[in-house]
XYZ file of C-alpha atoms in Angstrom:
521
model
C -81.233 0.233 18.115
C -84.749 -0.538 17.014
C -87.375 2.167 17.178
C -91.103 1.470 17.041
C -93.043 3.998 15.012
C -96.508 4.471 16.468
C -99.194 7.170 16.313
C -98.558 9.998 18.720
C -101.034 11.109 21.340
C -101.254 14.653 22.612
C -101.953 15.961 26.085
C -102.357 19.484 27.363
C -99.403 20.911 29.242
C -100.242 20.645 32.909
C -100.091 23.590 35.236
C -98.524 23.474 38.694
C -101.806 22.640 40.448
C -102.539 19.733 38.135
C -99.010 18.441 38.572
C -99.453 18.525 42.323
C -102.687 16.566 41.993
C -100.843 13.790 40.166
C -98.937 13.002 43.333
C -102.133 11.624 44.836
C -103.795 10.060 41.793
C -102.721 7.614 39.086
C -101.269 9.225 35.990
C -103.092 9.546 32.688
C -102.427 7.232 29.784
C -100.442 9.844 27.863
C -97.976 10.685 30.635
C -95.009 8.583 31.637
C -93.981 9.307 35.217
C -90.436 8.490 36.254
C -89.436 8.794 39.910
C -85.709 9.302 40.478
C -83.747 10.063 43.658
C -82.203 13.356 42.550
C -82.081 15.938 39.779
C -78.460 16.724 40.712
C -77.814 20.414 39.938
C -81.032 20.686 37.879
C -79.215 22.901 35.390
C -80.064 22.627 31.707
C -76.907 23.004 29.642
C -74.599 20.009 29.106
C -71.601 21.764 30.671
C -73.343 23.074 33.803
C -73.189 19.976 35.990
C -72.817 16.272 36.397
C -73.767 13.428 34.099
C -76.636 12.488 36.420
C -78.704 15.138 34.638
C -78.606 12.946 31.533
C -81.636 11.200 33.038
C -83.795 14.011 31.703
C -81.456 15.953 29.391
C -80.916 12.941 27.101
C -84.506 13.419 25.940
C -83.876 17.082 25.099
C -80.466 16.958 23.434
C -79.168 14.617 20.747
C -75.626 13.299 20.343
C -73.366 12.956 17.351
C -73.012 9.183 17.747
C -75.188 6.512 19.377
C -74.310 2.971 20.451
C -76.491 -0.100 19.883
C -76.999 -2.945 22.357
C -73.981 -4.796 20.957
C -71.720 -1.774 21.404
C -71.599 -0.819 17.731
C -71.594 2.824 16.660
C -74.736 4.183 14.986
C -75.157 7.544 13.236
C -76.671 10.269 15.340
C -76.555 13.929 14.453
C -73.436 12.858 12.602
C -74.261 10.578 9.687
C -70.613 9.639 9.136
C -67.165 10.309 10.525
C -63.593 9.738 9.457
C -60.372 9.457 11.438
C -57.117 10.667 9.907
C -53.600 11.635 10.909
C -53.115 8.528 13.070
C -56.043 9.337 15.312
C -55.394 13.048 15.743
C -57.923 14.415 13.250
C -61.618 13.532 13.076
C -64.123 14.851 10.536
C -67.863 14.586 11.173
C -70.579 14.979 8.518
C -73.849 16.178 10.018
C -77.405 15.101 9.352
C -79.133 17.661 7.174
C -82.262 19.527 8.219
C -82.501 18.551 11.915
C -84.550 21.317 13.566
C -84.018 22.738 17.035
C -87.057 23.055 19.279
C -86.876 26.848 18.990
C -87.740 27.980 15.449
C -85.356 30.918 15.647
C -82.435 28.453 15.812
C -83.209 26.805 12.502
C -81.447 23.491 11.973
C -78.222 22.025 13.348
C -75.033 23.304 11.749
C -71.336 22.748 12.227
C -71.207 26.057 14.111
C -73.569 24.628 16.739
C -71.412 21.520 17.110
C -68.218 23.549 17.390
C -69.795 25.838 19.978
C -71.205 22.907 21.998
C -67.780 21.286 22.145
C -66.011 24.504 23.102
C -68.444 25.145 25.944
C -68.200 21.571 27.211
C -64.415 21.706 27.459
C -64.248 25.339 28.571
C -62.495 26.299 31.790
C -65.854 27.107 33.390
C -67.369 23.729 32.479
C -68.582 21.569 35.368
C -69.134 18.485 33.212
C -67.377 15.379 34.492
C -65.182 14.706 31.421
C -64.317 18.372 30.783
C -60.817 18.390 32.226
C -59.696 15.199 30.485
C -61.286 16.311 27.203
C -59.286 19.532 27.380
C -56.128 17.434 27.532
C -57.056 15.591 24.339
C -58.904 18.146 22.204
C -57.046 21.034 20.606
C -59.701 22.801 18.540
C -62.737 22.390 16.312
C -62.888 23.739 12.795
C -65.967 24.445 10.683
C -65.347 23.151 7.146
C -68.805 23.927 5.813
C -72.344 24.157 7.127
C -72.593 20.415 7.762
C -68.955 19.445 8.311
C -66.867 19.931 11.429
C -63.269 18.833 11.883
C -61.770 18.202 15.304
C -58.017 18.441 15.862
C -56.572 16.555 18.812
C -53.442 17.069 20.892
C -52.979 13.308 21.148
C -54.426 10.330 19.263
C -57.861 9.116 20.300
C -58.919 6.131 18.216
C -62.340 5.920 19.851
C -63.322 9.585 19.944
C -66.598 9.062 18.076
C -67.970 6.451 20.471
C -66.188 7.847 23.516
C -66.216 11.569 24.270
C -68.526 12.307 21.323
C -70.939 9.424 21.988
C -74.227 9.274 23.844
C -72.623 7.944 27.040
C -70.862 11.278 27.593
C -72.205 14.830 27.855
C -71.680 16.372 24.416
C -75.327 17.197 23.775
C -75.612 19.649 20.883
C -77.040 23.053 21.761
C -78.203 25.983 19.661
C -75.371 28.509 19.671
C -77.513 31.593 18.999
C -80.005 30.690 21.731
C -77.336 30.154 24.396
C -75.573 33.384 23.491
C -78.871 35.277 23.684
C -79.502 33.930 27.214
C -76.164 35.206 28.467
C -75.400 34.343 32.073
C -78.868 32.852 32.516
C -78.356 30.086 29.942
C -77.775 27.315 32.469
C -81.138 27.921 34.134
C -83.150 28.728 30.998
C -85.448 26.206 29.350
C -83.097 24.189 27.115
C -83.264 24.193 23.329
C -82.109 20.993 21.679
C -83.002 18.668 18.835
C -84.314 15.799 20.987
C -87.884 14.500 20.863
C -88.944 16.403 24.004
C -88.767 19.931 25.365
C -88.824 21.034 28.992
C -92.279 22.405 29.728
C -91.727 23.061 33.421
C -88.940 22.716 35.948
C -89.739 23.025 39.646
C -86.624 23.153 41.806
C -86.014 19.891 43.604
C -89.479 18.592 42.798
C -90.560 17.989 39.192
C -89.377 18.340 35.634
C -92.033 17.945 32.951
C -91.072 17.228 29.347
C -93.487 17.613 26.445
C -93.257 15.762 23.154
C -92.468 18.116 20.308
C -95.429 18.640 17.997
C -93.497 20.303 15.207
C -91.402 17.352 14.006
C -91.320 13.668 13.322
C -88.105 13.001 15.146
C -85.341 11.391 13.103
C -84.304 8.986 15.876
C -87.410 7.839 17.732
C -91.186 8.257 17.791
C -92.204 8.079 21.455
C -95.540 6.758 22.660
C -95.902 9.192 25.544
C -96.903 12.835 25.070
C -95.325 13.862 28.348
C -92.667 12.516 30.637
C -92.755 13.792 34.188
C -89.679 13.271 36.324
C -90.173 13.513 40.070
C -87.371 13.875 42.576
C -88.089 11.213 45.183
C -85.027 10.580 47.359
C -86.698 7.989 49.584
C -86.589 4.424 48.291
C -89.743 3.437 50.184
C -91.689 6.284 48.606
C -90.602 5.344 45.073
C -91.666 1.746 45.699
C -95.032 2.880 47.072
C -95.552 5.104 44.029
C -94.898 2.159 41.721
C -97.344 -0.019 43.623
C -100.018 2.703 43.604
C -99.632 3.505 39.913
C -98.334 6.999 40.685
C -95.016 6.196 38.979
C -94.444 4.078 35.894
C -90.661 3.639 36.141
C -88.308 4.073 39.071
C -84.837 2.853 39.994
C -85.072 0.575 42.988
C -82.705 -1.086 45.380
C -82.122 -4.800 45.321
C -84.044 -5.244 48.585
C -87.193 -3.930 46.903
C -87.226 -6.459 44.056
C -89.072 -9.340 45.794
C -91.881 -7.107 47.062
C -92.412 -5.460 43.685
C -92.512 -8.783 41.893
C -94.989 -10.119 44.446
C -97.152 -7.077 43.709
C -97.254 -8.018 40.007
C -94.746 -5.425 38.814
C -91.752 -6.349 36.712
C -88.067 -5.581 37.063
C -85.955 -4.461 34.127
C -82.222 -4.606 34.799
C -79.136 -3.541 32.923
C -76.326 -5.932 33.766
C -73.011 -4.717 35.192
C -73.804 -1.132 34.322
C -72.267 0.411 37.419
C -69.563 -0.337 39.900
C -69.893 0.639 43.566
C -66.424 1.668 44.682
C -64.666 3.476 47.509
C -62.319 6.201 46.340
C -59.509 7.339 48.624
C -58.960 11.074 48.732
C -55.624 12.845 48.689
C -53.758 10.229 46.643
C -53.149 12.343 43.545
C -49.405 11.879 44.057
C -48.397 13.830 40.949
C -50.040 17.060 42.150
C -48.662 18.591 45.377
C -51.883 20.555 45.834
C -53.991 17.377 45.861
C -51.628 14.912 47.550
C -52.006 14.426 51.292
C -48.989 12.484 52.633
C -50.492 12.500 56.142
C -53.253 10.107 55.125
C -52.406 6.560 56.227
C -53.547 5.330 52.800
C -50.860 7.421 51.140
C -48.895 4.193 51.706
C -49.722 1.554 49.086
C -49.625 -1.166 51.737
C -52.488 0.488 53.584
C -54.541 0.762 50.402
C -53.916 -2.895 49.691
C -54.906 -3.771 53.265
C -58.162 -1.866 52.856
C -58.955 -4.059 49.851
C -57.969 -7.345 51.491
C -59.994 -6.517 54.616
C -63.414 -6.478 52.906
C -65.452 -9.618 52.162
C -66.878 -8.315 48.920
C -68.668 -11.521 47.939
C -70.700 -11.454 51.149
C -71.628 -7.826 50.451
C -72.725 -8.851 46.944
C -74.794 -11.736 48.286
C -76.403 -9.826 51.136
C -76.655 -6.252 49.923
C -76.934 -6.728 46.171
C -78.890 -10.004 46.309
C -76.212 -11.734 44.291
C -76.657 -9.414 41.305
C -73.044 -8.570 40.725
C -69.468 -9.824 40.664
C -66.394 -8.855 42.660
C -64.798 -5.851 40.983
C -61.203 -5.878 39.794
C -61.359 -2.173 38.900
C -63.563 0.858 39.398
C -65.251 0.533 35.977
C -66.015 -2.456 33.730
C -63.246 -2.655 31.117
C -62.939 -5.662 28.795
C -59.152 -5.304 28.636
C -59.053 -5.799 32.418
C -60.825 -9.169 32.470
C -57.482 -10.815 33.252
C -56.884 -8.568 36.267
C -57.476 -10.593 39.473
C -59.660 -8.993 42.146
C -58.430 -8.766 45.733
C -59.445 -11.841 47.738
C -60.843 -11.557 51.242
C -57.841 -11.980 53.533
C -58.089 -10.073 56.845
C -54.851 -11.619 58.136
C -53.005 -10.257 55.118
C -54.631 -6.889 55.770
C -53.373 -6.864 59.374
C -49.859 -7.803 58.249
C -49.759 -4.988 55.708
C -51.062 -2.436 58.219
C -48.382 -3.471 60.704
C -45.675 -3.228 58.016
C -46.889 0.269 57.155
C -46.644 1.352 60.799
C -50.283 0.994 61.806
C -50.438 -2.176 63.921
C -53.308 -0.662 65.917
C -55.047 0.783 62.873
C -56.118 4.406 62.472
C -59.150 6.660 62.256
C -60.671 7.913 59.010
C -63.750 9.569 57.489
C -65.907 7.913 54.845
C -68.444 10.158 53.114
C -71.453 8.645 51.406
C -74.636 9.580 49.571
C -77.487 8.027 47.614
C -77.855 8.369 43.873
C -79.210 6.576 40.790
C -78.051 3.857 40.764
C -76.549 3.856 44.196
C -79.250 3.586 46.851
C -77.039 0.926 48.425
C -73.971 3.133 48.830
C -74.664 4.160 52.480
C -75.326 0.533 53.435
C -72.177 -0.516 51.618
C -70.273 2.108 53.595
C -71.589 0.629 56.851
C -70.614 -2.895 55.795
C -67.118 -1.823 54.771
C -66.718 0.085 58.044
C -67.449 -3.113 59.970
C -64.878 -5.106 57.991
C -62.301 -2.359 58.413
C -63.017 -2.190 62.150
C -62.093 -5.877 62.328
C -58.527 -5.009 61.257
C -58.295 -1.873 63.401
C -59.498 0.887 61.067
C -62.003 3.078 62.927
C -64.382 4.663 60.390
C -66.654 7.645 60.920
C -69.372 7.639 58.262
C -70.579 11.068 57.131
C -73.817 11.038 55.075
C -74.104 13.793 52.506
C -75.353 14.611 49.030
C -73.531 14.104 45.757
C -73.354 17.743 44.574
C -71.692 18.793 47.841
C -69.274 15.861 47.981
C -68.464 16.212 44.286
C -67.713 19.914 44.747
C -65.354 19.133 47.617
C -63.727 16.250 45.728
C -62.944 18.432 42.707
C -61.793 21.446 44.746
C -58.114 20.772 44.012
C -57.279 20.407 47.718
C -55.414 17.639 49.598
C -58.410 15.627 50.771
C -58.375 13.741 54.064
C -61.411 11.504 53.525
C -62.658 8.638 51.397
C -66.014 8.493 49.629
C -68.361 5.888 48.277
C -68.949 6.340 44.595
C -70.142 4.509 41.525
C -68.304 3.992 38.260
C -69.843 3.393 34.842
C -68.666 1.596 31.730
C -67.308 3.931 29.067
C -67.805 3.417 25.352
C -64.124 4.319 25.179
C -62.617 2.687 28.293
C -59.593 4.935 28.038
C -61.859 7.880 28.915
C -62.718 6.216 32.216
C -59.063 5.599 32.998
C -58.256 9.239 32.302
C -61.141 10.490 34.446
C -60.120 8.462 37.478
C -56.347 8.198 37.199
C -54.908 11.073 35.168
C -53.357 14.133 36.789
C -55.220 16.330 34.302
C -58.573 15.159 35.682
C -59.937 17.139 38.620
C -61.904 14.036 39.559
C -58.846 11.766 39.740
C -58.577 9.698 42.908
C -55.137 8.161 42.339
C -52.132 9.095 40.202
C -48.415 8.353 40.123
C -45.460 9.250 37.937
C -45.263 5.660 36.682
C -48.946 5.681 35.787
C -48.587 9.002 33.979
C -45.834 7.434 31.884
C -48.023 4.434 31.110
C -50.926 6.697 30.120
C -48.652 8.745 27.858
C -47.372 5.586 26.193
C -50.949 4.424 25.688
C -51.855 7.760 24.128
C -48.913 7.614 21.734
C -49.486 4.019 20.625
C -51.145 3.743 17.208
C -51.374 -0.044 16.858
C -54.809 -1.197 18.174
C -53.521 -4.550 19.489
C -50.643 -2.905 21.317
C -53.016 -0.289 22.740
C -55.078 -3.101 24.250
C -51.920 -4.625 25.720
C -50.937 -1.306 27.264
C -54.445 -0.801 28.651
C -54.340 -4.275 30.215
C -50.988 -3.467 31.796
C -52.474 -0.262 33.236
C -55.312 -2.288 34.759
C -52.863 -4.598 36.511
C -50.856 -1.620 37.744
C -53.875 0.205 39.179
C -54.987 -3.014 40.862
C -51.546 -3.624 42.393
C -51.331 -0.013 43.541
C -54.861 -0.268 44.984
C -55.928 2.918 43.255
C -59.295 2.518 45.004
C -61.144 -0.013 47.117
C -62.717 -1.977 44.290
C -66.056 -3.425 45.343
C -68.702 -4.652 42.882
C -69.661 -4.755 39.224
C -73.394 -4.462 39.793
C -76.643 -4.628 37.851
C -79.029 -1.662 37.729
C -82.664 -2.604 38.474
C -85.746 -0.534 37.638
C -89.280 -1.193 38.776
C -91.721 -0.930 35.852
C -95.488 -0.453 36.125
C -98.248 -2.105 34.133
C -98.855 0.869 31.817
C -95.402 0.424 30.277
C -95.081 -2.150 27.508
C -91.769 -2.977 25.885
C -88.811 -1.138 27.353
C -85.320 -2.523 27.226
C -82.149 -1.036 28.612
C -78.522 -1.951 28.085
C -75.129 -0.698 29.132
C -74.904 1.788 26.292
C -78.110 3.750 26.835
C -79.785 3.429 30.234
C -81.772 6.660 30.043
C -83.809 5.809 26.943
C -87.178 6.665 28.446
C -88.197 7.960 25.011
C -88.296 4.305 23.910
C -90.687 3.129 26.615
C -93.834 1.875 24.893
C -97.378 2.289 26.120
C -98.782 -1.105 27.083
C -101.579 -2.475 24.918
C -104.964 -2.411 26.583
């Protein structure tokens, strides 16, 4: 990554009345305003909710390892790391003298890293990767003040860039501060080592971050004194805010791109950074509590039919304006490039449904929501419902919100519905496979005994080339078993206003708003 060191500007911390006024007037030169659809849980510790909160928390917390635009590992809070014991022991050396935003915390130590990891993988953690990380990680050991050693239950050859990298949720917290907050830690103003602190958090409305005045940050020197995030669920409102200068950056849908460009605004896109997908509930076949044999799609032929029945290229062309490719999996994985996607073949779909005992189709529920990215998910649900209706599957679409659907999905019950969702690329692709297809993951949407065996063999393999071969084989298996209805590998567009100069995003670090430069006058 390249960071541009520029003089910092300072702005007074705005009170609630001034923040409200900003909704009707253009923002000042020192404030970057980012409009996003949701704050998710709006909790402030890494383990207290979903990865969507990284939008704002990535500016407050730092990570042990960062990834550059080419996918290479860069030192973060860890200046170096070493893998031993055939991938089962990792030792991280920490950057010296990195101060927390609260003076009472001092600087980052191995105790803080150990504590952050233990909380993230704790039984009470609501972080997405928590359950799969618990399967891999045994314990953390403090060697000295700046050295932490992590012992694994199984080899993980990409731990540094995977679970411990910036794409995941292991933001490093101050142990003493969290312990002092007690049960209120998740709602308290967060203390991290990032370039910003949370100045104000208004439930469901605004989160204001202020640039730290006490440090020259080791990683980046932002141009903007404040970054204000506004929760704006409506796409039309975000677009209007961009056009009026009331927002500087906002995720937008593909339909909004032509109008924004005609208005003189630019679009910055990260390519193939997310994958709209339909996950089928109740197909965790290795867990009796989560397997629902009464679902028609418990039969692999039905799942295959659901894939064949959808004209995904037309959905890409019409809904995503051609900015995507037909997905062969639920996340982009290089080892799966050889996996063929399902072609559009409604006749094949009808044949498979008849073979499975559903010649007249069946009824089902499809839950959907909007998110970032993911404004198109409800429209995608409607399109898929029409294609499925053509082969006899009668779909009832139930709009909802992600926190509610996520809570139901991870409840450990035998689900009887499908949901639209979006997958992301993982720095360690094996982490994504575990999250979606391992019995140990509460978020898993499909498992089988054969797949569990394949995952165990992958975990035990120490030869990198053979690991890639095994991962490729897993991709073919999940495709053949129709572990989901694979839809699109899509770009992620953002509308960017005239006050923002250089700002580039890539698949490794989408939420780098601290690198947005102030445009030259």
